[in-house]
């Protein structure tokens, strides 16, 4: 799980609990539960700033229902995690990759005949065969 997100308001160090999104076409501000991922055009707000939100004159605020407590992992989540661990543990480990899969290599080597060939700041490397 990612790090705890902070409130987007300057000088506020509180944890974010809500996400604010503006819908400019409808002159609406939507305030809802904290989004799963931080979006570039959304603002994460703490409880205090979410409660005292004001919008420009003529705009509407759409306040979505906020959960009373953060969601806890349910039994389905825990069973899915246990199944994934069991599946990963039961796979046989082989040194040769399966057909259609790439093998892992410890280091990359430069392609033959183009040693030190550079294009700008990039260099082409091929996997050793």
mmCIF file of C-alpha atoms in Angstrom:
data_model
loop_
_atom_site.group_PDB
_atom_site.id
_atom_site.type_symbol
_atom_site.label_atom_id
_atom_site.label_comp_id
_atom_site.label_asym_id
_atom_site.label_seq_id
_atom_site.Cartn_x
_atom_site.Cartn_y
_atom_site.Cartn_z
ATOM 1 C CA UNK A 1 0.000 0.000 0.000
ATOM 2 C CA UNK A 2 1.258 3.510 -0.797
ATOM 3 C CA UNK A 3 2.214 6.218 1.633
ATOM 4 C CA UNK A 4 -0.443 8.220 3.459
ATOM 5 C CA UNK A 5 -1.372 11.256 1.394
ATOM 6 C CA UNK A 6 -1.379 14.713 2.947
ATOM 7 C CA UNK A 7 -3.849 17.528 2.520
ATOM 8 C CA UNK A 8 -3.241 19.590 -0.641
ATOM 9 C CA UNK A 9 -3.778 22.912 1.154
ATOM 10 C CA UNK A 10 -0.537 24.779 1.709
ATOM 11 C CA UNK A 11 1.004 24.518 5.195
ATOM 12 C CA UNK A 12 -1.424 21.742 6.186
ATOM 13 C CA UNK A 13 0.257 18.565 7.424
ATOM 14 C CA UNK A 14 -2.916 16.565 8.163
ATOM 15 C CA UNK A 15 -3.734 13.261 6.449
ATOM 16 C CA UNK A 16 -6.142 13.514 3.534
ATOM 17 C CA UNK A 17 -9.601 11.970 3.943
ATOM 18 C CA UNK A 18 -11.443 13.383 0.913
ATOM 19 C CA UNK A 19 -10.802 14.178 -2.750
ATOM 20 C CA UNK A 20 -12.028 17.373 -4.413
ATOM 21 C CA UNK A 21 -12.629 17.479 -8.162
ATOM 22 C CA UNK A 22 -13.862 20.436 -10.188
ATOM 23 C CA UNK A 23 -16.255 19.935 -13.125
ATOM 24 C CA UNK A 24 -15.775 23.224 -14.912
ATOM 25 C CA UNK A 25 -18.377 22.549 -17.623
ATOM 26 C CA UNK A 26 -21.094 22.216 -14.965
ATOM 27 C CA UNK A 27 -19.683 24.772 -12.484
ATOM 28 C CA UNK A 28 -19.649 22.033 -9.858
ATOM 29 C CA UNK A 29 -17.172 20.960 -7.206
ATOM 30 C CA UNK A 30 -17.407 17.273 -6.251
ATOM 31 C CA UNK A 31 -16.174 16.320 -2.785
ATOM 32 C CA UNK A 32 -16.064 12.620 -2.035
ATOM 33 C CA UNK A 33 -14.100 9.885 -0.283
ATOM 34 C CA UNK A 34 -10.342 9.804 -0.769
ATOM 35 C CA UNK A 35 -9.573 8.496 -4.262
ATOM 36 C CA UNK A 36 -7.626 5.259 -4.567
ATOM 37 C CA UNK A 37 -4.872 6.970 -6.541
ATOM 38 C CA UNK A 38 -3.655 10.565 -6.511
ATOM 39 C CA UNK A 39 -4.864 12.229 -9.706
ATOM 40 C CA UNK A 40 -3.114 15.268 -11.184
ATOM 41 C CA UNK A 41 -6.236 17.480 -11.378
ATOM 42 C CA UNK A 42 -7.784 16.498 -8.047
ATOM 43 C CA UNK A 43 -7.090 17.826 -4.588
ATOM 44 C CA UNK A 44 -6.795 15.691 -1.467
ATOM 45 C CA UNK A 45 -8.204 17.422 1.621
ATOM 46 C CA UNK A 46 -8.044 16.728 5.343
ATOM 47 C CA UNK A 47 -11.220 16.536 7.428
ATOM 48 C CA UNK A 48 -11.041 20.193 8.478
ATOM 49 C CA UNK A 49 -10.536 21.591 4.971
ATOM 50 C CA UNK A 50 -13.144 19.255 3.469
ATOM 51 C CA UNK A 51 -15.680 20.463 6.025
ATOM 52 C CA UNK A 52 -14.971 24.151 5.432
ATOM 53 C CA UNK A 53 -14.897 23.979 1.628
ATOM 54 C CA UNK A 54 -16.257 27.023 -0.192
ATOM 55 C CA UNK A 55 -16.658 27.437 -3.943
ATOM 56 C CA UNK A 56 -16.976 30.447 -6.250
ATOM 57 C CA UNK A 57 -20.328 32.251 -6.416
ATOM 58 C CA UNK A 58 -22.715 30.464 -8.765
ATOM 59 C CA UNK A 59 -21.040 27.076 -8.325
ATOM 60 C CA UNK A 60 -22.592 24.051 -6.650
ATOM 61 C CA UNK A 61 -20.933 21.624 -4.257
ATOM 62 C CA UNK A 62 -21.819 17.978 -4.641
ATOM 63 C CA UNK A 63 -20.857 16.190 -1.414
ATOM 64 C CA UNK A 64 -20.728 12.427 -1.781
ATOM 65 C CA UNK A 65 -21.296 10.176 1.230
ATOM 66 C CA UNK A 66 -18.133 9.811 3.257
ATOM 67 C CA UNK A 67 -17.413 6.496 4.988
ATOM 68 C CA UNK A 68 -17.442 6.722 8.783
ATOM 69 C CA UNK A 69 -14.223 4.701 8.986
ATOM 70 C CA UNK A 70 -11.553 3.622 6.501
ATOM 71 C CA UNK A 71 -12.344 0.363 4.667
ATOM 72 C CA UNK A 72 -10.830 -2.698 6.293
ATOM 73 C CA UNK A 73 -9.760 -5.783 4.350
ATOM 74 C CA UNK A 74 -12.622 -8.224 4.145
ATOM 75 C CA UNK A 75 -12.551 -12.023 4.160
ATOM 76 C CA UNK A 76 -12.614 -12.100 0.343
ATOM 77 C CA UNK A 77 -9.494 -9.922 0.187
ATOM 78 C CA UNK A 78 -7.647 -12.139 2.642
ATOM 79 C CA UNK A 79 -8.661 -15.341 0.837
ATOM 80 C CA UNK A 80 -7.541 -13.909 -2.506
ATOM 81 C CA UNK A 81 -4.181 -12.983 -0.994
ATOM 82 C CA UNK A 82 -3.752 -16.471 0.520
ATOM 83 C CA UNK A 83 -4.657 -18.111 -2.818
ATOM 84 C CA UNK A 84 -2.110 -15.958 -4.667
ATOM 85 C CA UNK A 85 0.623 -16.904 -2.191
ATOM 86 C CA UNK A 86 -0.244 -20.616 -2.464
ATOM 87 C CA UNK A 87 -0.223 -20.422 -6.271
ATOM 88 C CA UNK A 88 3.154 -18.670 -6.354
ATOM 89 C CA UNK A 89 4.629 -21.218 -3.926
ATOM 90 C CA UNK A 90 3.352 -24.198 -5.918
ATOM 91 C CA UNK A 91 4.943 -23.137 -9.215
ATOM 92 C CA UNK A 92 8.011 -25.191 -10.030
ATOM 93 C CA UNK A 93 11.130 -23.089 -10.344
ATOM 94 C CA UNK A 94 13.060 -23.940 -13.482
ATOM 95 C CA UNK A 95 16.221 -22.448 -14.881
ATOM 96 C CA UNK A 96 14.898 -22.340 -18.470
ATOM 97 C CA UNK A 97 12.114 -19.861 -19.231
ATOM 98 C CA UNK A 98 8.781 -21.172 -20.476
ATOM 99 C CA UNK A 99 8.004 -20.721 -24.186
ATOM 100 C CA UNK A 100 6.998 -17.149 -24.897
ATOM 101 C CA UNK A 101 8.647 -15.802 -21.734
ATOM 102 C CA UNK A 102 11.900 -13.940 -21.499
ATOM 103 C CA UNK A 103 14.659 -15.242 -19.314
ATOM 104 C CA UNK A 104 16.404 -13.156 -16.712
ATOM 105 C CA UNK A 105 19.998 -12.101 -17.158
ATOM 106 C CA UNK A 106 22.388 -10.692 -14.634
ATOM 107 C CA UNK A 107 23.907 -8.112 -16.978
ATOM 108 C CA UNK A 108 23.347 -6.647 -20.423
ATOM 109 C CA UNK A 109 26.046 -6.529 -23.066
ATOM 110 C CA UNK A 110 26.477 -4.101 -25.940
ATOM 111 C CA UNK A 111 25.429 -5.442 -29.387
ATOM 112 C CA UNK A 112 28.195 -6.962 -31.489
ATOM 113 C CA UNK A 113 29.831 -4.516 -33.883
ATOM 114 C CA UNK A 114 28.362 -1.440 -32.229
ATOM 115 C CA UNK A 115 30.514 -1.262 -29.140
ATOM 116 C CA UNK A 116 30.176 2.180 -27.650
ATOM 117 C CA UNK A 117 27.668 3.310 -30.302
ATOM 118 C CA UNK A 118 25.684 6.127 -28.832
ATOM 119 C CA UNK A 119 22.715 8.084 -30.005
ATOM 120 C CA UNK A 120 22.337 11.184 -27.942
ATOM 121 C CA UNK A 121 22.346 10.148 -24.309
ATOM 122 C CA UNK A 122 20.988 6.652 -25.019
ATOM 123 C CA UNK A 123 22.897 3.485 -25.841
ATOM 124 C CA UNK A 124 21.460 0.320 -27.396
ATOM 125 C CA UNK A 125 22.154 -2.840 -25.423
ATOM 126 C CA UNK A 126 21.199 -6.369 -26.400
ATOM 127 C CA UNK A 127 20.651 -9.299 -24.108
ATOM 128 C CA UNK A 128 23.470 -11.880 -24.115
ATOM 129 C CA UNK A 129 22.484 -15.072 -25.889
#
